Amino acid sequence: MPRIVREAALTWEGNVARGAGTITAASSGAYDALPYTLASRISTPEGKTSPEELLASAHGACFTMSLASELATAGTPPERLDIRCVVTMDEVQGKGHQIVHSQIDAHGTVPGCDEAGFAQAAEAADAGCPFSALIRASATVGVTASLT
């Protein structure tokens, strides 16, 4: 696989408590000016995103592609994968707020695959997912997998 470089452009106006910012996919243009605020990070999102939500999206997307690859390599390409990723940030004594866990719940429609094979593919997908490795450097990752 070639070296991959992607870019996001961010703006912020105001102080942290009352300010607001936007996030744009500078490399692809896939999204433009996603709003984010401190309130969207620690309280009700109200249609705005947060770094933790974006991390959950990135981890979930990476895992999903890794799982699709593992299943195809095993001769059972998925018909559909439904993945939910939940990232948790919490106060860690002496370190402040830290990402402490990322939980992936994978459900799949995979013709020709049994529960054991799906669980094995999910385990291999987690091991091969660069975002799982990144998160494991300072937090934990959990994965559950079941066929639908």
mmCIF file of C-alpha atoms in Angstrom:
data_model
loop_
_atom_site.group_PDB
_atom_site.id
_atom_site.type_symbol
_atom_site.label_atom_id
_atom_site.label_comp_id
_atom_site.label_asym_id
_atom_site.label_seq_id
_atom_site.Cartn_x
_atom_site.Cartn_y
_atom_site.Cartn_z
ATOM 1 C CA MET A 1 0.000 0.000 0.000
ATOM 2 C CA PRO A 2 1.374 3.459 -0.828
ATOM 3 C CA ARG A 3 2.014 6.110 1.774
ATOM 4 C CA ILE A 4 -1.267 7.863 2.594
ATOM 5 C CA VAL A 5 -1.450 11.543 3.512
ATOM 6 C CA ARG A 6 -4.740 13.350 4.131
ATOM 7 C CA GLU A 7 -5.449 16.847 5.353
ATOM 8 C CA ALA A 8 -8.137 18.619 7.330
ATOM 9 C CA ALA A 9 -8.458 22.392 7.684
ATOM 10 C CA LEU A 10 -9.824 23.817 10.923
ATOM 11 C CA THR A 11 -10.833 27.255 12.127
ATOM 12 C CA TRP A 12 -11.710 28.522 15.596
ATOM 13 C CA GLU A 13 -13.060 31.895 16.674
ATOM 14 C CA GLY A 14 -13.388 33.082 20.256
ATOM 15 C CA ASN A 15 -12.424 31.629 23.592
ATOM 16 C CA VAL A 16 -12.832 27.947 24.354
ATOM 17 C CA ALA A 17 -16.018 28.347 26.418
ATOM 18 C CA ARG A 18 -18.018 30.453 23.981
ATOM 19 C CA GLY A 19 -16.091 30.033 20.751
ATOM 20 C CA ALA A 20 -16.843 27.868 17.754
ATOM 21 C CA GLY A 21 -14.971 26.297 14.908
ATOM 22 C CA THR A 22 -15.333 24.384 11.681
ATOM 23 C CA ILE A 23 -13.614 21.333 10.222
ATOM 24 C CA THR A 24 -13.235 20.813 6.476
ATOM 25 C CA ALA A 25 -11.905 17.804 4.580
ATOM 26 C CA ALA A 26 -9.158 19.679 2.762
ATOM 27 C CA SER A 27 -7.873 16.699 0.765
ATOM 28 C CA SER A 28 -11.144 15.299 -0.546
ATOM 29 C CA GLY A 29 -13.777 17.971 -0.053
ATOM 30 C CA ALA A 30 -16.046 15.211 1.322
ATOM 31 C CA TYR A 31 -17.307 17.548 4.042
ATOM 32 C CA ASP A 32 -17.118 21.279 4.435
ATOM 33 C CA ALA A 33 -17.306 23.425 7.544
ATOM 34 C CA LEU A 34 -18.523 20.826 10.055
ATOM 35 C CA PRO A 35 -19.258 22.924 13.142
ATOM 36 C CA TYR A 36 -17.801 22.089 16.550
ATOM 37 C CA THR A 37 -17.822 23.748 19.964
ATOM 38 C CA LEU A 38 -16.846 22.936 23.514
ATOM 39 C CA ALA A 39 -20.545 22.394 24.255
ATOM 40 C CA SER A 40 -20.814 19.835 21.425
ATOM 41 C CA ARG A 41 -17.847 18.048 22.955
ATOM 42 C CA ILE A 42 -18.958 17.877 26.584
ATOM 43 C CA SER A 43 -22.736 18.346 26.453
ATOM 44 C CA THR A 44 -25.555 17.994 23.943
ATOM 45 C CA PRO A 45 -24.181 17.969 20.367
ATOM 46 C CA GLU A 46 -27.077 20.001 18.885
ATOM 47 C CA GLY A 47 -26.044 19.164 15.319
ATOM 48 C CA LYS A 48 -22.349 19.843 15.853
ATOM 49 C CA THR A 49 -19.517 17.333 15.910
ATOM 50 C CA SER A 50 -16.547 16.756 18.232
ATOM 51 C CA PRO A 51 -13.034 15.354 18.004
ATOM 52 C CA GLU A 52 -14.239 12.193 19.756
ATOM 53 C CA GLU A 53 -17.055 11.668 17.243
ATOM 54 C CA LEU A 54 -14.604 12.128 14.376
ATOM 55 C CA LEU A 55 -12.207 9.639 15.997
ATOM 56 C CA ALA A 56 -15.076 7.133 16.369
ATOM 57 C CA SER A 57 -15.895 7.639 12.678
ATOM 58 C CA ALA A 58 -12.282 7.145 11.640
ATOM 59 C CA HIS A 59 -11.761 4.070 13.820
ATOM 60 C CA GLY A 60 -15.052 2.538 12.705
ATOM 61 C CA ALA A 61 -14.333 3.148 9.012
ATOM 62 C CA CYS A 62 -10.824 1.696 9.257
ATOM 63 C CA PHE A 63 -12.102 -1.393 11.084
ATOM 64 C CA THR A 64 -14.960 -1.862 8.587
ATOM 65 C CA MET A 65 -12.609 -1.906 5.607
ATOM 66 C CA SER A 66 -10.243 -4.242 7.445
ATOM 67 C CA LEU A 67 -13.131 -6.613 8.268
ATOM 68 C CA ALA A 68 -14.400 -6.571 4.665
ATOM 69 C CA SER A 69 -10.885 -7.462 3.524
ATOM 70 C CA GLU A 70 -10.527 -10.305 6.051
ATOM 71 C CA LEU A 71 -13.887 -11.775 5.041
ATOM 72 C CA ALA A 72 -13.101 -11.553 1.319
ATOM 73 C CA THR A 73 -9.698 -13.187 1.879
ATOM 74 C CA ALA A 74 -11.486 -16.028 3.701
ATOM 75 C CA GLY A 75 -13.712 -16.539 0.643
ATOM 76 C CA THR A 76 -16.824 -15.077 2.291
ATOM 77 C CA PRO A 77 -17.140 -11.466 1.158
ATOM 78 C CA PRO A 78 -19.742 -9.555 3.158
ATOM 79 C CA GLU A 79 -23.100 -8.631 1.740
ATOM 80 C CA ARG A 80 -23.450 -5.920 4.416
ATOM 81 C CA LEU A 81 -21.559 -4.779 7.497
ATOM 82 C CA ASP A 82 -23.117 -2.561 10.156
ATOM 83 C CA ILE A 83 -20.525 -1.179 12.549
ATOM 84 C CA ARG A 84 -20.968 1.066 15.553
ATOM 85 C CA CYS A 85 -17.920 2.626 17.194
ATOM 86 C CA VAL A 86 -18.131 4.426 20.539
ATOM 87 C CA VAL A 87 -15.127 6.417 21.765
ATOM 88 C CA THR A 88 -14.940 7.286 25.467
ATOM 89 C CA MET A 89 -12.944 10.132 26.953
ATOM 90 C CA ASP A 90 -12.656 10.308 30.735
ATOM 91 C CA GLU A 91 -10.620 11.988 33.446
ATOM 92 C CA VAL A 92 -7.447 10.041 34.207
ATOM 93 C CA GLN A 93 -5.782 10.855 37.488
ATOM 94 C CA GLY A 94 -2.660 12.904 36.940
ATOM 95 C CA LYS A 95 -3.216 13.116 33.168
ATOM 96 C CA GLY A 96 -6.424 15.107 32.715
ATOM 97 C CA HIS A 97 -8.961 14.063 30.105
ATOM 98 C CA GLN A 98 -7.805 11.177 27.932
ATOM 99 C CA ILE A 99 -9.310 8.801 25.376
ATOM 100 C CA VAL A 100 -9.671 5.655 27.487
ATOM 101 C CA HIS A 101 -11.644 3.240 25.292
ATOM 102 C CA SER A 102 -12.998 2.600 21.824
ATOM 103 C CA GLN A 103 -15.729 -0.030 21.482
ATOM 104 C CA ILE A 104 -16.589 -1.549 18.107
ATOM 105 C CA ASP A 105 -19.754 -3.586 17.666
ATOM 106 C CA ALA A 106 -19.849 -5.353 14.309
ATOM 107 C CA HIS A 107 -22.882 -6.997 12.751
ATOM 108 C CA GLY A 108 -22.724 -8.592 9.350
ATOM 109 C CA THR A 109 -24.678 -10.366 6.685
ATOM 110 C CA VAL A 110 -22.048 -12.713 5.282
ATOM 111 C CA PRO A 111 -23.253 -15.615 3.126
ATOM 112 C CA GLY A 112 -21.280 -18.796 3.770
ATOM 113 C CA CYS A 113 -19.776 -17.540 7.034
ATOM 114 C CA ASP A 114 -20.613 -18.911 10.487
ATOM 115 C CA GLU A 115 -20.394 -17.095 13.841
ATOM 116 C CA ALA A 116 -16.937 -18.525 14.601
ATOM 117 C CA GLY A 117 -15.587 -17.461 11.221
ATOM 118 C CA PHE A 118 -17.062 -13.983 11.605
ATOM 119 C CA ALA A 119 -15.574 -13.609 15.090
ATOM 120 C CA GLN A 120 -12.183 -14.762 13.789
ATOM 121 C CA ALA A 121 -12.345 -12.273 10.907
ATOM 122 C CA ALA A 122 -13.269 -9.471 13.338
ATOM 123 C CA GLU A 123 -10.313 -10.338 15.572
ATOM 124 C CA ALA A 124 -7.963 -10.287 12.585
ATOM 125 C CA ALA A 125 -9.531 -7.039 11.343
ATOM 126 C CA ASP A 126 -8.889 -5.410 14.712
ATOM 127 C CA ALA A 127 -5.279 -6.633 14.690
ATOM 128 C CA GLY A 128 -4.784 -5.219 11.197
ATOM 129 C CA CYS A 129 -6.546 -1.878 11.720
ATOM 130 C CA PRO A 130 -4.040 0.988 12.072
ATOM 131 C CA PHE A 131 -6.536 3.016 14.136
ATOM 132 C CA SER A 132 -6.930 0.148 16.618
ATOM 133 C CA ALA A 133 -3.139 0.104 16.989
ATOM 134 C CA LEU A 134 -3.042 3.879 17.440
ATOM 135 C CA ILE A 135 -5.736 3.848 20.109
ATOM 136 C CA ARG A 136 -4.178 0.870 21.906
ATOM 137 C CA ALA A 137 -1.025 2.926 22.418
ATOM 138 C CA SER A 138 -2.811 4.745 25.264
ATOM 139 C CA ALA A 139 -6.291 3.221 25.665
ATOM 140 C CA THR A 140 -8.230 -0.012 25.245
ATOM 141 C CA VAL A 141 -10.173 -1.336 22.281
ATOM 142 C CA GLY A 142 -13.090 -3.745 22.542
ATOM 143 C CA VAL A 143 -14.696 -5.624 19.670
ATOM 144 C CA THR A 144 -17.891 -7.654 19.554
ATOM 145 C CA ALA A 145 -19.018 -9.403 16.388
ATOM 146 C CA SER A 146 -22.176 -11.235 15.372
ATOM 147 C CA LEU A 147 -23.946 -12.233 12.197
ATOM 148 C CA THR A 148 -27.352 -10.797 11.437
#
